[in-house]
Short mmCIF file of N, CA and C in Angstrom, two decimals:
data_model
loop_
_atom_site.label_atom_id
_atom_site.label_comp_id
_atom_site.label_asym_id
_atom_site.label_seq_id
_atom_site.Cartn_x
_atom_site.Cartn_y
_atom_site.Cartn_z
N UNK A 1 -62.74 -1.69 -58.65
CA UNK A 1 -61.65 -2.54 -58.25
C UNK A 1 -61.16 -2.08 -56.88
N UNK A 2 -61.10 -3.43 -55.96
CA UNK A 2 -60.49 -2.90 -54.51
C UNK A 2 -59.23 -3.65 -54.66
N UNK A 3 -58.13 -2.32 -53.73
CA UNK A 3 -57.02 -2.51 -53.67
C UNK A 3 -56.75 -3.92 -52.73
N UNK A 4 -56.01 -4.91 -52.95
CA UNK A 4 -55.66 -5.87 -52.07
C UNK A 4 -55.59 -5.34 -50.92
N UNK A 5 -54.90 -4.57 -50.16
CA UNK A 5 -54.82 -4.26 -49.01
C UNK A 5 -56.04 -3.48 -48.07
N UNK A 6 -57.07 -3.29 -48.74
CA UNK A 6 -58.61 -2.92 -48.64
C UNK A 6 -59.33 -4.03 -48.51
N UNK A 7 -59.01 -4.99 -49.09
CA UNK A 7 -59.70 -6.20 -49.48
C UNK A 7 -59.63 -7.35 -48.29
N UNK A 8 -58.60 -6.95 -47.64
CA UNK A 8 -58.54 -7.80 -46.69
C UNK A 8 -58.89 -7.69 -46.04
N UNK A 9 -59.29 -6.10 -45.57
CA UNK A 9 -59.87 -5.58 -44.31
C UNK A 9 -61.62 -5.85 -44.61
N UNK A 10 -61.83 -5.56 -45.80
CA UNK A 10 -63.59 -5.76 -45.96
C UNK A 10 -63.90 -6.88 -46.13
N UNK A 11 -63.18 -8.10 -45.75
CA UNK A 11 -63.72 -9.46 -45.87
C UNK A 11 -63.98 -9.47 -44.69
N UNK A 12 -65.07 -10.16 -44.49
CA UNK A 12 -66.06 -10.62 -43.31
C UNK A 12 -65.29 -11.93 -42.69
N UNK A 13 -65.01 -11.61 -41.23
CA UNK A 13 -64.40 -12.47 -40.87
C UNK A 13 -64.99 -14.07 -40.58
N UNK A 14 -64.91 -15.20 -40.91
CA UNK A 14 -65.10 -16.18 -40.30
C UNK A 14 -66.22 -16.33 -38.77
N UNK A 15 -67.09 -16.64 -38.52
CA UNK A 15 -68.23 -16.55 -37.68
C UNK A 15 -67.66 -16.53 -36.22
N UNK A 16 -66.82 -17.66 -36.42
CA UNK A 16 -66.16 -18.29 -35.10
C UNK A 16 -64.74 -17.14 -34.78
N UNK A 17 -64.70 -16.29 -35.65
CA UNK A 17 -63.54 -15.64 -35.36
C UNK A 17 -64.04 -14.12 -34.84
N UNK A 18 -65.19 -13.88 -35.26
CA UNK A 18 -65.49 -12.09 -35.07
C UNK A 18 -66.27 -12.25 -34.04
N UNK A 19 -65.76 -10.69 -33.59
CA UNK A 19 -66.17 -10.62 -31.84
C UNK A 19 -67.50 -10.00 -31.87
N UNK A 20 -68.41 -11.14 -31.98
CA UNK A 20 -69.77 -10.96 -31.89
C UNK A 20 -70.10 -12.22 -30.69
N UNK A 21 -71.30 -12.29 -30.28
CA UNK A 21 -72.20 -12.62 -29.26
C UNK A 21 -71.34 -13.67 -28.47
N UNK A 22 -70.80 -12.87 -27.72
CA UNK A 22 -69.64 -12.63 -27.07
C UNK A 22 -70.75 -13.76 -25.53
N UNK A 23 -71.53 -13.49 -25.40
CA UNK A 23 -72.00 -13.92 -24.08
C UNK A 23 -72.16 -15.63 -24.26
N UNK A 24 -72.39 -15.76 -25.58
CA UNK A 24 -72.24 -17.21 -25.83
C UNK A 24 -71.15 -18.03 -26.09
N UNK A 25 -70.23 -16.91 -25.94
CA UNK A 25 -68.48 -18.23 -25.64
C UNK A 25 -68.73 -18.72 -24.55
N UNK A 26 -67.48 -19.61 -24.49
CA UNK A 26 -67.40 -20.57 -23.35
C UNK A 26 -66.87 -19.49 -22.10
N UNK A 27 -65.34 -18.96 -22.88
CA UNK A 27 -64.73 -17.61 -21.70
C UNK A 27 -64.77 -16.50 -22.65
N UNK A 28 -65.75 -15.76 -22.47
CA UNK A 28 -65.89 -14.31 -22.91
C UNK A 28 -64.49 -13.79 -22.85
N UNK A 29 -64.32 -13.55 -22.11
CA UNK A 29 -62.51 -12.95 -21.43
C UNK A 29 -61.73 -13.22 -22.46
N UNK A 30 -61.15 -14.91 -22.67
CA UNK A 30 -60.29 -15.41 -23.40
C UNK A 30 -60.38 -14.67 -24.47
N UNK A 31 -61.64 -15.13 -24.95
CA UNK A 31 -61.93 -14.37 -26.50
C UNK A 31 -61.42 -13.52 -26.73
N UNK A 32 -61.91 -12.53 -26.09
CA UNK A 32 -61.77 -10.83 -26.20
C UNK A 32 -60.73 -10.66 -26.23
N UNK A 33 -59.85 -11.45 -25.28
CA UNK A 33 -58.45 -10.90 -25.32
C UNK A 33 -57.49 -11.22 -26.61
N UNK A 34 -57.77 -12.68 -26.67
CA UNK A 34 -57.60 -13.32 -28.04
C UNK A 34 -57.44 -12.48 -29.54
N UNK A 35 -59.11 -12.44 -29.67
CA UNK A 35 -59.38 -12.25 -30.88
C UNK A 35 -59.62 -10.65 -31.18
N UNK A 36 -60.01 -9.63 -30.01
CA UNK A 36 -60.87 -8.46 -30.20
C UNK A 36 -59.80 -7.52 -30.01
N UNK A 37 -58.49 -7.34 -29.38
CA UNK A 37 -57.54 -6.61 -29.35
C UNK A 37 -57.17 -5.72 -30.16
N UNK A 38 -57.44 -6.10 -31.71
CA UNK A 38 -56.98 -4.86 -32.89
C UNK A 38 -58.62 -3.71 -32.90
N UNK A 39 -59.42 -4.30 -32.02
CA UNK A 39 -60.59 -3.04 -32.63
C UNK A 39 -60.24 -1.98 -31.57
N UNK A 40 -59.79 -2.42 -30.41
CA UNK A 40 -59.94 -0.95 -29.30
C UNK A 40 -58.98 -0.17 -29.83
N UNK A 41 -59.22 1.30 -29.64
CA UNK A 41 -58.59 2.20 -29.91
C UNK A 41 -58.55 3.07 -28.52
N UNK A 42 -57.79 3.36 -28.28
CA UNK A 42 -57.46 4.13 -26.69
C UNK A 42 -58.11 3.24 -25.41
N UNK A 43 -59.52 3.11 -25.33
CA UNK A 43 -59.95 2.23 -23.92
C UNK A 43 -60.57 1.25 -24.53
N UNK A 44 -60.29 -0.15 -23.94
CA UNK A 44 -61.18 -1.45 -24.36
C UNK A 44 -61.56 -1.60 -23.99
N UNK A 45 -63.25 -1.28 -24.44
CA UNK A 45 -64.20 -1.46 -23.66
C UNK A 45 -64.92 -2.97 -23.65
N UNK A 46 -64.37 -3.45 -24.52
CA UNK A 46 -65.03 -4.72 -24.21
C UNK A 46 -64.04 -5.56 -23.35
N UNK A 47 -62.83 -5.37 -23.07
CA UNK A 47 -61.89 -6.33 -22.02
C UNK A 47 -62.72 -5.63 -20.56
N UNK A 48 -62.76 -4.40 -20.73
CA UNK A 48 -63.44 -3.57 -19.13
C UNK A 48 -64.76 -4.42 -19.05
N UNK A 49 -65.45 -4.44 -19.96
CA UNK A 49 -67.00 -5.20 -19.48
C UNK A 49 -66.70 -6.87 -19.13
N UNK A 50 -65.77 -7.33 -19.96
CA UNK A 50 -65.88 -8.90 -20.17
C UNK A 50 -64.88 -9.69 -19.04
N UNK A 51 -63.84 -8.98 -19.15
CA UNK A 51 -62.76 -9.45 -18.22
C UNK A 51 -62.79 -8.29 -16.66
N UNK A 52 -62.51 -7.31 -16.30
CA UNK A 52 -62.65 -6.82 -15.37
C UNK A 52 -63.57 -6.32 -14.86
N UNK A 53 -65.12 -6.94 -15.14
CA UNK A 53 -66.34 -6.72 -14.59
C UNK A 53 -66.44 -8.18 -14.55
N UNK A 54 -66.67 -8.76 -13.07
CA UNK A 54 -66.83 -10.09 -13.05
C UNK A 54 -68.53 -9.45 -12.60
N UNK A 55 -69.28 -11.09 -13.14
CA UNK A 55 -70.36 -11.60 -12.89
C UNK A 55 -71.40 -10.88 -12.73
N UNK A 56 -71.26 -10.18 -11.45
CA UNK A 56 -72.36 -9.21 -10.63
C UNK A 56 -72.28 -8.25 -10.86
N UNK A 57 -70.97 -7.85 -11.37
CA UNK A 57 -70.88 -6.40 -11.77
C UNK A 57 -70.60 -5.99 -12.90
N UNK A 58 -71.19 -7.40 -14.18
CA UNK A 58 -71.46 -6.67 -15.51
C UNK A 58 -72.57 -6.20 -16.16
N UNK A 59 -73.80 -6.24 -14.91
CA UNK A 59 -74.86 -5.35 -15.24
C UNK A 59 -74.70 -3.39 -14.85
N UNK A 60 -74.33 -3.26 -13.10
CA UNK A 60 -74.03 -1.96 -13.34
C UNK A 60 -72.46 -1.31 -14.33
N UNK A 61 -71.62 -2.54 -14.89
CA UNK A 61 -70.55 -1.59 -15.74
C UNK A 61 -71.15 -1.22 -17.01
N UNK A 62 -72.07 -2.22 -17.70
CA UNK A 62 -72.90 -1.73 -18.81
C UNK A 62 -73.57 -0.20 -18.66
N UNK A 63 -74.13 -0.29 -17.52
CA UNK A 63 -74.85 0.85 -17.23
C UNK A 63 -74.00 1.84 -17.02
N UNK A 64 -72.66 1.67 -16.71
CA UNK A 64 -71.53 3.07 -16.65
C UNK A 64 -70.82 3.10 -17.75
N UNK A 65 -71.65 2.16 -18.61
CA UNK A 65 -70.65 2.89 -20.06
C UNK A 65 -71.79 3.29 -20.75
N UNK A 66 -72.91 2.75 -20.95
CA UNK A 66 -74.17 3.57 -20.79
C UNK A 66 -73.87 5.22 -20.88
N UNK A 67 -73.86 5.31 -19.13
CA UNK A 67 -74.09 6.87 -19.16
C UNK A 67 -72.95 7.80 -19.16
N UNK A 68 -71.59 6.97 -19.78
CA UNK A 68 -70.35 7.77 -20.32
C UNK A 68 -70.88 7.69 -21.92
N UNK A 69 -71.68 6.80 -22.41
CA UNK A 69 -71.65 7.19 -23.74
C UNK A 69 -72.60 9.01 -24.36
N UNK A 70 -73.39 8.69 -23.03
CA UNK A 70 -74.44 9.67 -22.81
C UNK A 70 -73.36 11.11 -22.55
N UNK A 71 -72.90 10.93 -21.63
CA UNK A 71 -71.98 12.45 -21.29
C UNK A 71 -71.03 12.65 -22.51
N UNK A 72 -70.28 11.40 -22.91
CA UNK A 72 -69.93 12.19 -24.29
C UNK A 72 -70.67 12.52 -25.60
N UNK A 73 -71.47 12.10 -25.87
CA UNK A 73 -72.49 12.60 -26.51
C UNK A 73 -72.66 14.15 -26.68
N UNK A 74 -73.35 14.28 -24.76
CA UNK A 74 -73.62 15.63 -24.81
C UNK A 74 -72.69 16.68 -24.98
N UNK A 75 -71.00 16.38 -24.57
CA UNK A 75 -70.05 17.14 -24.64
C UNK A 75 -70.21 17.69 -26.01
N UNK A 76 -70.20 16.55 -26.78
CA UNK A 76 -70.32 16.18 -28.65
C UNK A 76 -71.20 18.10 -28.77
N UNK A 77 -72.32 17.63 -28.04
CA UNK A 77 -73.18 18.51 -28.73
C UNK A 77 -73.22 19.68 -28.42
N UNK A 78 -72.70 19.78 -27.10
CA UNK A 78 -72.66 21.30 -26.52
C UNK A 78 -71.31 22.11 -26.99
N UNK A 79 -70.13 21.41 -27.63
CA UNK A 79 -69.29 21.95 -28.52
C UNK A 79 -69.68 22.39 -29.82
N UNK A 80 -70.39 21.66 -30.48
CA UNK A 80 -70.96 21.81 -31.91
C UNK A 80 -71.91 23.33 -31.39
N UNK A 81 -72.88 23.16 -30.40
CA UNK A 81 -73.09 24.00 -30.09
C UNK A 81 -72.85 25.59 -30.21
N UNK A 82 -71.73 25.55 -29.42
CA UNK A 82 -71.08 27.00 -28.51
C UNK A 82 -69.91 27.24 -29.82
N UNK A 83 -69.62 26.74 -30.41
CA UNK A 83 -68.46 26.91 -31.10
C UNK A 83 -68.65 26.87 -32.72
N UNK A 84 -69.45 25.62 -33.44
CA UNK A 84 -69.58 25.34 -34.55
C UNK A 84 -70.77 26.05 -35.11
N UNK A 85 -71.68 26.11 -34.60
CA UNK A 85 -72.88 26.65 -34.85
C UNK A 85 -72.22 28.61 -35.01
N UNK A 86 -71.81 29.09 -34.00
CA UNK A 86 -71.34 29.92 -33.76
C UNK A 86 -70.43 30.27 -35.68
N UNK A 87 -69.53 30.00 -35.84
CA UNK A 87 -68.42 30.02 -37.19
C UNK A 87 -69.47 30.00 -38.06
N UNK A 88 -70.67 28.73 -38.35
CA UNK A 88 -70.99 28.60 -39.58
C UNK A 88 -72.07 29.95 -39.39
N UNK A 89 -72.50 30.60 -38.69
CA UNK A 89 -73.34 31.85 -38.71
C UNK A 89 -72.70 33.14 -38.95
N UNK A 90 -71.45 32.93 -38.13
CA UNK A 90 -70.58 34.25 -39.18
C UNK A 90 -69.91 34.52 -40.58
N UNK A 91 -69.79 32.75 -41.02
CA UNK A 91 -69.20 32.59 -42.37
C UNK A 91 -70.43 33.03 -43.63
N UNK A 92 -72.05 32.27 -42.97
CA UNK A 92 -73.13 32.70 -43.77
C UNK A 92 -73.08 33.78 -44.02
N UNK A 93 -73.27 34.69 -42.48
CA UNK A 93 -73.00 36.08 -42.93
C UNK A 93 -72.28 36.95 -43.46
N UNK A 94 -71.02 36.79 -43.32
CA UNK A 94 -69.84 37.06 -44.12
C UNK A 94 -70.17 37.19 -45.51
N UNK A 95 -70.55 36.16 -45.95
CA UNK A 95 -70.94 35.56 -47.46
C UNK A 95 -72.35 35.93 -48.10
N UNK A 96 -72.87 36.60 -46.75
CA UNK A 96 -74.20 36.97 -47.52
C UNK A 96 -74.83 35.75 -47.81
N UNK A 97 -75.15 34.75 -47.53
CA UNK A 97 -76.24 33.77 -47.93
C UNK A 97 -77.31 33.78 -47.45
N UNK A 98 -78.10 33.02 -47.97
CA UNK A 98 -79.42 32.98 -47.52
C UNK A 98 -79.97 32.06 -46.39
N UNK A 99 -80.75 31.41 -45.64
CA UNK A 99 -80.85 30.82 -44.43
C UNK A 99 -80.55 29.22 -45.26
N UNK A 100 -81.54 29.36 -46.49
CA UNK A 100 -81.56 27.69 -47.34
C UNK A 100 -80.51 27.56 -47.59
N UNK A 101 -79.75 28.36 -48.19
CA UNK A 101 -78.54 28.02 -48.49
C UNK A 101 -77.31 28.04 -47.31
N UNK A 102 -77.33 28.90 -46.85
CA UNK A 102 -76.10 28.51 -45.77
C UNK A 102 -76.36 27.02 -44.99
N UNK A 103 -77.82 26.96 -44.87
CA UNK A 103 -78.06 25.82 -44.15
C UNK A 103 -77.61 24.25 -44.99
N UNK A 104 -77.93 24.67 -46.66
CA UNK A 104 -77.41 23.09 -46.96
C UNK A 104 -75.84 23.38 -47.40
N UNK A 105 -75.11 24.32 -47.66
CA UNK A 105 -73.90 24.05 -48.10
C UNK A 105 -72.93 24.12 -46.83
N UNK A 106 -73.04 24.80 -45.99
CA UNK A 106 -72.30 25.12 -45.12
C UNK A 106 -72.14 24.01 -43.89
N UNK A 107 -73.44 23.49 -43.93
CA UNK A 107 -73.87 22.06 -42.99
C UNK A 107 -73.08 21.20 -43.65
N UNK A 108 -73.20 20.58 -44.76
CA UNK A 108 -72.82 19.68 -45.71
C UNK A 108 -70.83 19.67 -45.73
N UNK A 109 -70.23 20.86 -45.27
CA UNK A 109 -69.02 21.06 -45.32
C UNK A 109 -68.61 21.10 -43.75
N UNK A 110 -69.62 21.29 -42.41
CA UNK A 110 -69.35 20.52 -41.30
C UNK A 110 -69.25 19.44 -41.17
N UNK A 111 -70.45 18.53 -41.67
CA UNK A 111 -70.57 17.13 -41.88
C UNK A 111 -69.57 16.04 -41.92
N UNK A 112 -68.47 16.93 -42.85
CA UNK A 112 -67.80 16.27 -43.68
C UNK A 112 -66.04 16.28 -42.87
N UNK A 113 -66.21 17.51 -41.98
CA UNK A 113 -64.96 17.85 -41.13
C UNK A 113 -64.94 16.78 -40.49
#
């Protein structure tokens, strides 16, 4: 049983209403602004591509969110890195585990952070 207030959110919106293939509106822009406003969370990236990348310059803004998705990524990984990797090797050891085991329980409880 889903709670009503769950229920509303996991209904699939209406075709003409969800901000999908966006290049086949009439004004991309309108739309977005319209209808797509509750998904951004901190930067909207689809008002930045749709509305303040005119014409010519919504092939290289794709490509600069492109390679911001890329740099955060790597940030992603070079923290997990230097830091996470780092804890779950002293906690194994701490604990005395074994490589199999620290590797699936201890992973499994990063995962999940």
């Amino acid at each position: 049983m889903v709670p009503s207030a769950l229920r509303e959110r996991w209904t699939r919106a209406p075709a003409e209403a969800a901000c999908e293939r966006l290049e086949a509106r009439d004004d991309p822009c309108a739309f977005v602004r319209a209808r797509c406003g509750d998904i951004a969370r901190g930067v909207d990236y689809l008002d930045l591509l749709y509305c303040r990348a005119p014409g010519a310059w919504r092939a290289p803004a794709a490509a600069g969110l492109c390679a911001w998705l890329l740099l955060l990524l790597s940030l992603l990984g070079t923290t997990a890195e230097f830091f996470f990797t780092e804890q779950l090797d002293y906690a194994s050891r701490r604990l005395r585990l074994s490589d199999d085991v620290a590797g699936a329980t201890l992973m499994a409880l990063g995962n999940g952070a």
